[in-house]
Coordinates of C-alpha atoms in Angstrom, one line a residue:
X26 CA 135.9 115.6 105.3
X27 CA 133.8 116.8 103.9
X28 CA 131.5 120.0 105.5
X29 CA 128.1 118.7 106.6
X30 CA 126.6 122.4 104.2
X31 CA 128.0 120.7 101.1
X32 CA 126.0 117.2 102.3
X33 CA 123.3 119.7 102.9
X34 CA 123.3 121.2 99.5
X35 CA 123.8 117.8 97.4
X36 CA 121.0 116.1 99.2
X37 CA 118.9 119.3 98.4
X38 CA 120.0 119.5 94.4
X39 CA 118.9 115.2 94.4
X40 CA 115.5 115.5 95.6
X41 CA 115.1 118.4 93.9
X42 CA 116.3 116.3 90.3
X43 CA 113.6 113.7 91.6
X44 CA 111.1 115.9 91.9
X45 CA 111.4 117.5 88.3
X46 CA 112.1 113.7 87.2
X47 CA 108.2 112.8 88.8
X48 CA 106.2 116.1 87.7
X49 CA 107.8 114.9 83.9
X50 CA 106.7 111.9 83.6
X51 CA 103.6 112.1 85.4
X52 CA 103.1 115.2 82.3
X53 CA 104.4 112.1 80.2
X54 CA 101.5 109.7 81.6
X55 CA 98.9 112.0 80.8
X56 CA 99.8 113.1 77.1
X57 CA 100.4 109.9 76.1
X58 CA 98.6 106.9 75.5
X59 CA 98.6 103.3 78.1
X60 CA 100.8 101.5 75.9
X61 CA 103.2 103.8 75.8
X62 CA 104.3 103.9 78.7
X63 CA 102.6 100.8 80.6
X64 CA 105.7 98.9 78.1
X65 CA 108.2 100.9 79.7
X66 CA 106.8 100.6 83.0
X67 CA 106.7 96.5 82.1
X68 CA 110.5 96.7 81.1
X69 CA 111.5 98.6 84.3
X70 CA 110.0 95.9 86.5
X71 CA 110.5 92.9 84.3
X72 CA 114.3 94.4 85.0
X73 CA 114.4 94.7 88.1
X74 CA 112.5 91.3 89.0
X75 CA 115.7 89.8 87.0
X76 CA 118.1 91.7 89.2
X77 CA 116.4 90.3 92.4
X78 CA 116.5 86.8 91.3
X79 CA 120.4 87.1 90.3
X80 CA 120.8 88.7 93.2
X81 CA 119.5 86.2 95.4
X82 CA 121.0 82.5 92.9
X83 CA 124.5 84.6 93.8
X84 CA 124.2 85.0 97.0
X85 CA 123.3 81.4 97.8
X86 CA 126.0 80.8 95.9
X87 CA 128.1 82.8 98.2
X88 CA 126.8 81.5 101.1
X89 CA 127.9 78.1 99.8
X90 CA 131.1 78.9 100.6
X91 CA 131.0 80.6 103.4
X92 CA 130.0 77.2 105.1
X93 CA 130.9 74.0 102.9
X94 CA 128.9 71.4 105.5
X95 CA 125.3 73.5 104.8
X96 CA 123.6 72.3 101.2
X97 CA 122.1 75.6 99.5
X98 CA 119.4 72.5 98.0
X99 CA 116.5 72.3 99.0

């Protein structure tokens, strides 16, 4: 079993890494034109939306398997 001190250290490392990445991103945004980083953000957001839509469709299919008497059509 993992000891809580190891988990605490891991969580602190993860937190420090996230904060460092935020600082790097903020510096990038300050030093690059909106067109550069805006396109990157749009790509990420579009990918997240596509993933969410896929998940919703996949979930609807699975729910249909659970209850064959229930239609997934509206």
